Short mmCIF file of C-alpha atoms and ligand atoms in Angstrom, two decimals:
data_model
loop_
_atom_site.label_atom_id
_atom_site.label_comp_id
_atom_site.label_asym_id
_atom_site.label_seq_id
_atom_site.Cartn_x
_atom_site.Cartn_y
_atom_site.Cartn_z
CA MET A 8 25.22 -64.80 -103.73
CA VAL A 9 21.77 -64.51 -105.35
CA ASN A 10 21.71 -63.29 -108.86
CA THR A 11 18.59 -61.15 -108.96
CA ARG A 12 18.58 -60.84 -112.74
CA GLN A 13 18.75 -64.57 -113.33
CA LYS A 14 15.92 -65.24 -110.91
CA LEU A 15 13.90 -62.39 -112.39
CA ARG A 16 14.22 -63.82 -115.90
CA GLU A 17 12.84 -67.14 -114.67
CA TYR A 18 9.92 -65.41 -113.02
CA LEU A 19 9.21 -63.29 -116.10
CA LYS A 20 9.17 -66.45 -118.20
CA GLN A 21 6.62 -67.97 -115.83
CA ILE A 22 4.51 -64.82 -115.95
CA LYS A 23 4.53 -64.75 -119.73
CA LYS A 24 3.58 -68.41 -119.91
CA ASN A 25 0.94 -68.57 -117.17
CA ASP A 26 -0.26 -65.05 -116.43
CA GLN A 27 -0.41 -63.36 -119.79
CA LYS A 28 -0.88 -66.41 -122.02
CA GLY A 29 -1.84 -70.03 -121.33
CA ASN A 30 -3.49 -70.31 -117.94
CA LYS A 31 -4.07 -66.55 -117.69
CA ILE A 32 -4.07 -66.42 -113.93
CA ASN A 33 -4.39 -62.63 -114.18
CA ALA A 34 -2.33 -61.96 -111.08
CA PHE A 35 -0.62 -58.86 -112.49
CA LEU A 36 -2.25 -55.73 -113.83
CA GLN A 37 1.06 -54.09 -114.75
CA LEU A 38 4.69 -55.18 -114.83
CA ASN A 39 7.39 -52.71 -113.84
CA PRO A 40 8.97 -51.55 -117.12
CA ASN A 41 12.27 -50.81 -115.34
CA VAL A 42 12.53 -54.13 -113.57
CA LEU A 43 15.55 -55.47 -115.50
CA LYS A 44 17.41 -52.21 -115.06
CA ASP A 45 16.59 -52.17 -111.34
CA ALA A 46 17.75 -55.79 -110.99
CA LYS A 47 21.04 -54.96 -112.68
CA ARG A 48 21.58 -52.04 -110.34
CA ILE A 49 20.91 -54.22 -107.28
CA ASP A 50 23.23 -56.97 -108.51
CA SER A 51 26.04 -54.52 -109.05
CA LYS A 52 25.79 -53.01 -105.55
CA LYS A 53 28.59 -53.79 -103.12
CA ASN A 54 26.71 -53.49 -99.86
CA LYS A 55 23.37 -55.02 -100.43
CA GLY A 56 20.27 -54.55 -98.27
CA LYS A 57 18.29 -57.19 -96.41
CA LEU A 58 15.86 -57.71 -99.28
CA ALA A 59 18.46 -58.01 -102.04
CA GLY A 60 17.43 -60.81 -104.37
CA LYS A 61 13.77 -60.71 -103.28
CA ILE A 62 11.29 -60.08 -106.06
CA ILE A 63 8.06 -58.54 -104.87
CA GLY A 64 4.56 -57.96 -106.28
CA VAL A 65 2.53 -55.03 -104.94
CA LYS A 66 -1.25 -54.75 -104.66
CA ALA A 67 -2.54 -52.08 -107.03
CA ALA A 68 -3.85 -50.07 -104.05
CA ILE A 69 -0.35 -49.11 -102.88
CA ASN A 70 1.55 -46.24 -104.49
CA VAL A 71 4.76 -47.20 -106.29
CA LYS A 72 6.28 -44.20 -108.03
CA GLY A 73 5.70 -44.30 -111.80
CA LEU A 74 3.42 -47.34 -111.71
CA ASN A 75 -0.35 -47.49 -111.90
CA ALA A 76 -2.08 -47.77 -108.52
CA SER A 77 -5.44 -48.33 -110.21
CA CYS A 78 -7.09 -50.17 -107.32
CA ALA A 79 -8.28 -52.40 -110.19
CA SER A 80 -10.82 -49.67 -110.98
CA LYS A 81 -11.56 -47.66 -114.11
CA THR A 82 -11.63 -44.64 -111.76
CA LEU A 83 -7.84 -44.65 -111.52
CA GLU A 84 -6.94 -46.45 -114.75
CA ASN A 85 -4.67 -43.61 -115.89
CA TYR A 86 -3.27 -42.68 -112.49
CA LYS A 87 0.50 -42.86 -112.34
CA SER A 88 1.69 -42.77 -108.74
CA PRO A 89 3.73 -39.62 -108.11
CA TYR A 90 5.42 -41.05 -105.00
CA ASP A 91 6.35 -44.20 -103.12
CA ALA A 92 4.24 -45.37 -100.18
CA THR A 93 6.33 -45.65 -96.99
CA VAL A 94 6.36 -49.45 -97.24
CA ILE A 95 7.70 -49.22 -100.80
CA LYS A 96 10.38 -46.75 -99.80
CA LYS A 97 11.48 -49.14 -97.05
CA ILE A 98 11.53 -52.09 -99.45
CA LYS A 99 13.57 -50.15 -102.02
CA ASP A 100 15.99 -48.97 -99.33
CA GLU A 101 16.69 -52.64 -98.55
CA ASP A 102 17.13 -53.52 -102.26
CA GLY A 103 13.84 -55.39 -102.69
CA LEU A 104 12.81 -55.45 -106.34
CA ILE A 105 9.26 -54.44 -107.29
CA ILE A 106 8.19 -56.59 -110.23
CA GLY A 107 4.72 -55.13 -110.78
CA MET A 108 1.26 -54.19 -109.60
CA THR A 109 -1.13 -56.98 -108.71
CA ASN A 110 -4.80 -57.41 -109.41
CA CYS A 111 -7.41 -57.09 -106.65
CA ASP A 112 -11.07 -56.53 -106.01
CA GLU A 113 -12.03 -53.00 -107.08
CA PHE A 114 -10.96 -50.60 -104.32
CA CYS A 115 -10.20 -53.64 -102.14
CA SER A 116 -13.94 -54.26 -101.86
CA GLY A 117 -14.58 -57.96 -102.16
CA SER A 118 -13.63 -61.43 -101.00
CA SER A 119 -13.24 -63.28 -104.28
CA GLY A 120 -11.09 -61.26 -106.69
CA GLU A 121 -14.03 -61.14 -109.11
CA THR A 122 -14.87 -57.45 -108.73
CA SER A 123 -11.67 -56.24 -110.43
CA ALA A 124 -12.76 -53.92 -113.24
CA TYR A 125 -10.20 -55.56 -115.55
CA LYS A 126 -10.28 -59.32 -115.15
CA PRO A 127 -10.87 -61.81 -112.37
CA THR A 128 -7.79 -63.52 -110.94
CA LYS A 129 -7.78 -67.32 -111.01
CA ASN A 130 -6.67 -69.57 -108.20
CA PRO A 131 -3.29 -71.02 -109.26
CA LYS A 132 -4.04 -74.21 -107.32
CA ASN A 133 -7.27 -74.77 -109.26
CA LEU A 134 -7.92 -72.47 -112.20
CA LYS A 135 -11.71 -72.84 -112.03
CA LEU A 136 -11.89 -71.44 -108.51
CA ILE A 137 -11.64 -67.95 -107.07
CA PRO A 138 -8.32 -67.17 -105.37
CA GLY A 139 -10.04 -65.18 -102.63
CA GLY A 140 -9.80 -61.44 -102.16
CA SER A 141 -9.40 -58.67 -102.11
CA SER A 142 -5.60 -59.11 -102.46
CA SER A 143 -6.28 -61.78 -105.10
CA GLY A 144 -3.32 -61.05 -107.39
CA SER A 145 -0.86 -60.74 -104.49
CA ALA A 146 -1.70 -64.20 -103.18
CA ALA A 147 -1.91 -65.67 -106.67
CA CYS A 148 1.45 -64.31 -107.85
CA VAL A 149 3.22 -65.89 -104.85
CA SER A 150 1.28 -69.14 -105.13
CA ALA A 151 1.91 -69.39 -108.91
CA ASN A 152 5.64 -68.78 -108.41
CA PHE A 153 5.72 -65.50 -110.33
CA CYS A 154 7.76 -63.81 -107.57
CA ASP A 155 9.06 -64.37 -104.03
CA MET A 156 6.78 -62.17 -101.99
CA ALA A 157 3.91 -59.72 -102.27
CA LEU A 158 2.26 -56.91 -100.39
CA GLY A 159 -1.45 -56.95 -99.80
CA SER A 160 -3.80 -54.87 -97.67
CA ASP A 161 -6.22 -56.25 -95.13
CA THR A 162 -9.28 -54.38 -93.90
CA GLY A 163 -11.47 -57.35 -93.05
CA GLY A 164 -9.40 -60.30 -94.25
CA SER A 165 -8.05 -59.35 -97.66
CA ILE A 166 -4.56 -60.71 -97.00
CA ARG A 167 -5.48 -63.80 -94.99
CA ASN A 168 -8.46 -64.89 -97.06
CA PRO A 169 -6.64 -65.19 -100.44
CA ALA A 170 -3.53 -66.54 -98.69
CA SER A 171 -5.73 -69.32 -97.29
CA HIS A 172 -7.35 -70.19 -100.63
CA CYS A 173 -4.05 -70.07 -102.56
CA GLY A 174 -1.99 -72.08 -100.05
CA VAL A 175 0.45 -69.35 -98.99
CA VAL A 176 1.26 -67.39 -95.81
CA GLY A 177 -0.29 -63.97 -95.14
CA ILE A 178 -0.13 -61.59 -92.17
CA LYS A 179 -2.49 -58.86 -91.02
CA PRO A 180 -0.18 -56.93 -88.68
CA THR A 181 -1.35 -55.11 -85.56
CA TYR A 182 -3.18 -51.90 -86.44
CA GLY A 183 -0.62 -49.11 -86.23
CA SER A 184 2.46 -51.26 -86.76
CA VAL A 185 2.83 -50.67 -90.50
CA SER A 186 2.46 -47.26 -92.11
CA ARG A 187 -0.62 -46.72 -94.25
CA TYR A 188 0.94 -43.72 -95.97
CA GLY A 189 0.51 -44.30 -99.69
CA LEU A 190 -2.17 -46.95 -99.33
CA ILE A 191 -5.39 -45.91 -101.02
CA ASP A 192 -7.89 -46.45 -98.23
CA LEU A 193 -10.89 -48.65 -98.04
CA SER A 194 -11.52 -47.94 -94.36
CA MET A 195 -8.80 -46.04 -92.62
CA SER A 196 -9.51 -47.23 -89.10
CA LEU A 197 -9.14 -50.88 -90.15
CA ASP A 198 -6.70 -51.04 -93.11
CA GLN A 199 -3.24 -52.54 -92.67
CA ILE A 200 -0.63 -53.42 -95.28
CA GLY A 201 1.02 -56.81 -94.78
CA PRO A 202 3.14 -59.52 -96.41
CA ILE A 203 2.10 -62.56 -98.45
CA THR A 204 4.89 -65.11 -98.90
CA LYS A 205 5.70 -68.78 -99.42
CA ASN A 206 6.60 -69.48 -95.79
CA VAL A 207 6.55 -67.96 -92.30
CA ASN A 208 10.19 -66.86 -92.25
CA GLU A 209 9.83 -64.84 -95.44
CA SER A 210 6.74 -63.11 -94.05
CA ALA A 211 8.65 -62.29 -90.88
CA LEU A 212 11.50 -60.83 -92.94
CA LEU A 213 9.24 -58.61 -95.03
CA LEU A 214 7.25 -57.51 -91.97
CA SER A 215 10.45 -56.60 -90.14
CA ILE A 216 11.32 -54.25 -93.01
CA ILE A 217 7.96 -52.56 -93.57
CA SER A 218 6.88 -52.04 -89.95
CA GLY A 219 7.76 -49.16 -87.67
CA ARG A 220 6.89 -45.60 -86.78
CA ASP A 221 6.31 -43.25 -89.69
CA GLU A 222 5.88 -39.51 -89.41
CA ASN A 223 3.46 -39.62 -92.31
CA ASP A 224 1.08 -41.90 -90.44
CA SER A 225 0.52 -40.56 -86.95
CA ILE A 226 -1.11 -43.78 -85.74
CA THR A 227 2.04 -45.86 -86.28
CA GLN A 228 4.13 -47.03 -83.33
CA GLU A 229 7.64 -48.43 -83.03
CA SER A 230 6.45 -51.40 -80.99
CA LEU A 231 7.25 -54.34 -83.28
CA LYS A 232 10.61 -55.65 -82.26
CA LEU A 233 11.12 -58.70 -84.40
CA ASN A 234 14.04 -60.98 -83.76
CA LEU A 235 14.16 -63.10 -86.89
CA LYS A 236 16.52 -65.77 -85.54
CA GLU A 237 14.37 -66.37 -82.45
CA ILE A 238 11.40 -67.27 -84.66
CA GLU A 239 12.94 -70.72 -85.10
CA LYS A 240 12.62 -71.37 -81.36
CA ILE A 241 9.65 -73.48 -80.28
CA PRO A 242 7.84 -71.42 -77.63
CA LYS A 243 7.16 -73.17 -74.32
CA ASN A 244 4.05 -73.18 -72.11
CA ILE A 245 1.74 -71.99 -74.83
CA THR A 246 -2.00 -72.02 -74.25
CA ILE A 247 -4.03 -72.07 -77.45
CA GLY A 248 -7.50 -70.61 -77.26
CA ILE A 249 -10.18 -72.16 -79.44
CA LEU A 250 -13.57 -70.59 -79.91
CA ASP A 251 -16.60 -72.25 -78.36
CA PHE A 252 -18.44 -72.56 -81.68
CA LYS A 253 -17.86 -74.63 -84.79
CA ILE A 254 -18.14 -73.38 -88.36
CA GLN A 255 -20.66 -74.93 -90.73
CA ASP A 256 -18.16 -76.69 -93.00
CA GLN A 257 -17.25 -79.64 -90.81
CA LYS A 258 -14.39 -80.78 -93.01
CA ILE A 259 -12.57 -77.47 -92.58
CA GLN A 260 -13.21 -77.44 -88.85
CA GLU A 261 -11.94 -81.03 -88.46
CA LEU A 262 -8.82 -80.36 -90.46
CA ILE A 263 -7.95 -77.38 -88.27
CA ASP A 264 -8.94 -79.17 -85.03
CA ASP A 265 -6.65 -82.11 -85.93
CA LYS A 266 -3.77 -79.81 -86.71
CA ILE A 267 -4.18 -77.95 -83.41
CA LYS A 268 -4.23 -81.24 -81.54
CA GLU A 269 -1.13 -82.45 -83.34
CA ALA A 270 0.75 -79.27 -82.44
CA ALA A 271 -0.45 -79.37 -78.83
CA ASP A 272 0.65 -83.01 -78.44
CA LYS A 273 4.00 -82.48 -80.07
CA TYR A 274 4.98 -79.32 -78.21
CA LYS A 275 3.06 -79.97 -74.96
CA TRP A 276 0.93 -76.90 -75.43
CA LYS A 277 -2.43 -76.54 -73.69
CA ILE A 278 -5.76 -76.03 -75.40
CA LYS A 279 -8.50 -73.98 -73.80
CA LYS A 280 -12.03 -73.29 -75.02
CA ILE A 281 -12.84 -69.61 -74.86
CA LYS A 282 -15.72 -67.31 -75.59
CA ILE A 283 -15.50 -63.95 -77.35
CA ASP A 284 -18.75 -62.13 -76.69
CA HIS A 285 -20.28 -60.05 -79.50
CA ILE A 286 -18.19 -61.80 -82.18
CA ASP A 287 -21.51 -62.61 -83.85
CA LEU A 288 -21.92 -58.86 -84.47
CA ALA A 289 -18.59 -58.56 -86.27
CA ILE A 290 -19.79 -58.69 -89.88
CA GLU A 291 -22.57 -56.11 -89.40
CA THR A 292 -20.30 -53.85 -87.38
CA TYR A 293 -17.55 -54.11 -89.97
CA TYR A 294 -19.71 -53.25 -92.97
CA LEU A 295 -21.27 -50.25 -91.25
CA LEU A 296 -17.82 -48.84 -90.54
CA VAL A 297 -16.51 -49.68 -94.01
CA TYR A 298 -19.49 -48.17 -95.85
CA VAL A 299 -19.18 -44.88 -93.95
CA GLU A 300 -15.39 -44.57 -94.10
CA PHE A 301 -15.22 -45.68 -97.73
CA PHE A 302 -17.89 -43.19 -98.72
CA SER A 303 -15.87 -40.45 -97.06
CA ALA A 304 -12.56 -41.61 -98.62
CA THR A 305 -14.01 -41.70 -102.13
CA ARG A 306 -15.16 -38.06 -102.09
CA ARG A 307 -11.76 -37.14 -103.53
CA PHE A 308 -12.49 -39.14 -106.69
CA ASP A 309 -14.73 -36.44 -108.07
CA GLY A 310 -13.02 -36.33 -111.48
CA ARG A 311 -11.56 -32.86 -110.93
CA ARG A 312 -8.03 -33.66 -109.76
CA TYR A 313 -7.09 -37.16 -110.73
CA GLY A 314 -8.98 -40.09 -112.09
CA LYS A 315 -12.57 -40.24 -113.22
CA ARG A 316 -15.67 -39.54 -111.18
CA ILE A 317 -16.05 -42.74 -109.21
CA GLU A 318 -19.86 -42.85 -109.41
CA GLU A 319 -19.67 -42.82 -113.20
CA VAL A 320 -17.30 -45.72 -113.72
CA ALA A 321 -17.18 -47.98 -110.67
CA GLY A 322 -18.70 -51.45 -110.46
CA PRO A 323 -21.76 -52.48 -108.43
CA GLU A 324 -19.99 -53.44 -105.18
CA VAL A 325 -18.19 -50.10 -104.96
CA LEU A 326 -21.41 -48.24 -105.78
CA ARG A 327 -23.32 -50.19 -103.16
CA ARG A 328 -20.81 -49.06 -100.53
CA ILE A 329 -20.85 -45.44 -101.67
CA LEU A 330 -24.62 -45.33 -101.72
CA GLY A 331 -24.95 -47.15 -98.42
CA GLY A 332 -22.27 -44.98 -96.84
CA SER A 333 -23.91 -41.75 -97.97
CA GLU A 334 -27.25 -42.85 -96.50
CA ILE A 335 -25.80 -43.89 -93.14
CA THR A 336 -23.76 -40.69 -92.98
CA LYS A 337 -26.91 -38.54 -93.08
CA ALA A 338 -27.24 -36.72 -89.79
CA GLU A 339 -30.39 -38.47 -88.70
CA TYR A 340 -28.83 -41.95 -89.03
CA LEU A 341 -25.25 -41.32 -87.96
CA GLY A 342 -25.80 -41.80 -84.24
CA ARG A 343 -28.01 -44.77 -84.83
CA TYR A 344 -25.62 -46.73 -87.03
CA TYR A 345 -22.05 -45.47 -87.24
CA HIS A 346 -21.68 -44.55 -83.59
CA LEU A 347 -23.31 -47.79 -82.59
CA ALA A 348 -20.85 -49.67 -84.80
CA LEU A 349 -17.95 -47.86 -83.13
CA LYS A 350 -19.28 -48.97 -79.75
CA ALA A 351 -19.55 -52.59 -80.91
CA LYS A 352 -15.99 -52.39 -82.27
CA LYS A 353 -14.77 -51.28 -78.87
CA LEU A 354 -16.64 -54.10 -77.12
CA ILE A 355 -15.05 -56.70 -79.41
CA GLU A 356 -11.61 -55.15 -78.87
CA LYS A 357 -12.09 -55.41 -75.09
CA GLU A 358 -13.27 -59.01 -75.38
CA PHE A 359 -10.07 -59.98 -77.19
CA GLU A 360 -7.94 -58.16 -74.63
CA ARG A 361 -9.70 -60.07 -71.90
CA ALA A 362 -9.19 -63.38 -73.73
CA PHE A 363 -5.46 -62.77 -74.17
CA LYS A 364 -5.07 -62.60 -70.40
CA ASN A 365 -5.74 -66.37 -70.37
CA VAL A 366 -4.40 -67.62 -73.70
CA ASP A 367 -1.34 -66.89 -75.84
CA CYS A 368 -3.12 -67.17 -79.15
CA ILE A 369 -6.50 -68.01 -80.63
CA ILE A 370 -6.57 -70.46 -83.51
CA THR A 371 -9.44 -70.74 -86.02
CA PRO A 372 -9.86 -71.70 -89.64
CA THR A 373 -8.98 -68.62 -91.73
CA VAL A 374 -12.03 -68.85 -93.97
CA PRO A 375 -15.19 -70.72 -92.95
CA ARG A 376 -15.88 -72.14 -96.44
CA LEU A 377 -14.10 -73.40 -99.53
CA PRO A 378 -13.73 -71.04 -102.52
CA HIS A 379 -16.54 -71.02 -105.10
CA LYS A 380 -16.20 -71.34 -108.87
CA ILE A 381 -15.31 -68.15 -110.73
CA GLY A 382 -18.51 -66.58 -112.00
CA GLU A 383 -20.79 -68.68 -109.78
CA LYS A 384 -23.55 -66.55 -108.31
CA ILE A 385 -23.46 -66.47 -104.53
CA SER A 386 -25.58 -64.28 -102.30
CA LEU A 387 -24.23 -61.05 -100.82
CA LYS A 388 -24.64 -62.59 -97.40
CA ASP A 389 -22.48 -65.56 -98.37
CA MET A 390 -19.90 -63.28 -99.97
CA TYR A 391 -19.73 -61.12 -96.84
CA SER A 392 -19.48 -64.13 -94.56
CA TYR A 393 -16.25 -65.34 -96.17
CA ASP A 394 -14.60 -62.93 -93.74
CA ALA A 395 -16.53 -63.89 -90.61
CA LEU A 396 -13.40 -65.22 -88.90
CA THR A 397 -10.92 -62.61 -90.14
CA ILE A 398 -12.95 -59.42 -89.55
CA PRO A 399 -12.84 -59.70 -85.71
CA SER A 400 -9.06 -59.06 -85.70
CA ASN A 401 -9.44 -55.92 -87.79
CA LEU A 402 -12.08 -54.65 -85.38
CA ALA A 403 -9.91 -55.51 -82.38
CA GLY A 404 -6.75 -54.18 -84.03
CA ASN A 405 -4.66 -57.22 -83.10
CA CYS A 406 -2.40 -59.34 -85.33
CA ALA A 407 -3.23 -62.50 -87.22
CA ILE A 408 -1.52 -64.84 -89.65
CA SER A 409 -2.86 -67.44 -92.05
CA ILE A 410 -0.68 -70.46 -92.79
CA PRO A 411 -1.41 -73.39 -95.11
CA SER A 412 -2.81 -76.27 -93.12
CA GLY A 413 -3.76 -79.00 -95.56
CA LYS A 414 -6.15 -79.55 -98.43
CA ILE A 415 -9.75 -80.59 -98.97
CA ASN A 416 -10.49 -81.88 -102.49
CA GLU A 417 -7.11 -80.51 -103.56
CA VAL A 418 -8.10 -77.00 -102.38
CA PRO A 419 -5.75 -75.43 -99.81
CA VAL A 420 -7.15 -74.59 -96.38
CA GLY A 421 -5.56 -72.03 -94.10
CA MET A 422 -5.26 -71.89 -90.33
CA GLN A 423 -5.52 -68.50 -88.64
CA ILE A 424 -3.42 -67.75 -85.56
CA ILE A 425 -4.46 -64.56 -83.75
CA CYS A 426 -2.33 -62.88 -81.07
CA ASP A 427 -2.70 -59.78 -78.94
CA LYS A 428 -1.63 -56.36 -80.24
CA PHE A 429 2.09 -56.10 -81.04
CA GLN A 430 2.66 -59.78 -80.20
CA GLU A 431 3.89 -60.57 -83.73
CA GLN A 432 7.07 -62.20 -82.43
CA LYS A 433 5.10 -64.78 -80.47
CA MET A 434 2.59 -65.22 -83.30
CA LEU A 435 5.41 -65.92 -85.77
CA GLN A 436 7.05 -68.41 -83.39
CA ILE A 437 3.80 -70.31 -82.95
CA ALA A 438 3.14 -70.22 -86.71
CA ARG A 439 6.65 -71.41 -87.54
CA SER A 440 6.38 -74.26 -85.00
CA ILE A 441 3.11 -75.42 -86.58
CA GLU A 442 4.50 -74.99 -90.10
CA LYS A 443 7.30 -77.43 -89.21
CA ILE A 444 4.90 -80.28 -88.41
N1 LIG B 29 -14.01 -58.73 -98.02
C1 LIG B 29 -13.99 -57.59 -97.15
C2 LIG B 29 -14.66 -56.44 -97.83
O1 LIG B 29 -15.09 -56.61 -98.95
C3 LIG B 29 -12.60 -57.27 -96.77
C4 LIG B 29 -11.88 -56.43 -97.72
C5 LIG B 29 -10.48 -56.09 -97.31
O2 LIG B 29 -9.95 -56.61 -96.33
N2 LIG B 29 -9.90 -55.17 -98.04
O3 LIG B 29 -14.78 -55.37 -97.31
#
C-alpha cells in the first residue's frame, strides 16, 4: 500500500533542494499549501481511487480551486481559481494529489519556457539548456523527480516538445477527447490537455482518468476506450509510416531512424514511406489561427473583472500575438488570412486521414533540433520551427505521443508516434512496445 504522505515528503525535500534553492530548476510557480492535509486524507481513506498515491503537478493554465492559474503572466498574478477544471475534478475524484502549479511560457505562448513572466525553467537533464515549452515546468517537474506525473496543455506541441527535451513521456490526445473546461485558452480549436509522465503506462493511466465526454465542453466525445492491461500486448501487423523528407539535424534523424528499424526488425512490423501534402504550410497555418483565436480569447483580460489589462503587463511574445491577431481580424483581412488558414487546416486533416488508410502510425522525431542555451538569442523563425513536427497533429486533430528515444551529447531526444483520431489505444501499444526495447 503506497503511503502518499511519505512519498510526498521525499518529493517536497527534492523540490526544496533543487527547485527553490540549489539548482533552481524553477519548475513550480506555487506549491499547494494544503498538500500535506490532502495527502493525510487520501491515506486515511478506505476505498481509494485509481490515482491514490500519485502526486501530480499542474500547468499554471489549468484552474485548480484556490490555487493561482497565472498562466505565468503578470496579467493573472493575483487570480485565485474559483473552481476546478474538469480534468482536476476527475483527478481529485480518483484521489490524485495536486502538489502545485507549474511554470510555463506566458499564456502557453512559446517553445522554450523562457517567456514565463516570473523565471525561466531549466532543463533538469542539463541546467544550461531550455527544457522546451510551453509546458516547461510540467515536463521539468517529472524529469527532476519532484512528482509522479503532470498535466500540460498542447496547442502546437507544448506537451510533446518539453517532454522530448526533458526525457519524459507526453501525450497530445485527440482533439475532443479531453475536456478543455477550466483550461485558459491559447487557441480553442487546437488546445488539448494531456499527461506528462515517467513512462508510457503512467501516461495511459492518467489519460484514462481525464478523458471522456463533459457537458461543459460540447466538443468532447466518449470515444476513448482505454484498456490499460492490453497496452502491454505487442500489436501485430503494424505498418509504420515515415515521412518522405528528412529534418536538418542529421543526428536526430539517424537516431530516430535506427530506433524505428530496431522496432520493425524485432516485432516484424513494416515500414512505409508516405507523403503528407501541405505539411510544409503547417507552421504558417498554425500561427494565423493562433494569433486570431488568442486575440479573441484575451479580450476578457481587460482589467475590469479579474486580472490586469493584458496589454499593459504582458511580455513581447504575447503582445506580438495580440497585435498580429487584431490586425488579421480586421474585416478586410479576415477572408484573406484566417479563412484561408482554416482551409489549409482542413486540407492537412484530410491528408492525415488518407495516410491512416495505409499505415497504423506515423513516426517522426518530436522536435527537429536540440534545445538551445537559456538566454541564447534565436530568431523568431527558429523558435517557431521547434514545433514543425508537432503542429501538424494539432491541425489534424489526431493523437500523438513523445517517448524518450536516446541521447545526443547527453541531451534527451524524443520520438513522436502519431495515430489517427481516437486511436490512443493502438498508439499506446506501439509506444509501449518501443519503450521496451
Ligand atoms: N510553441 C507553440 C506556440 O508558441 C505551441 C504552444 C502550445 O502548444 N501551447 O504557439
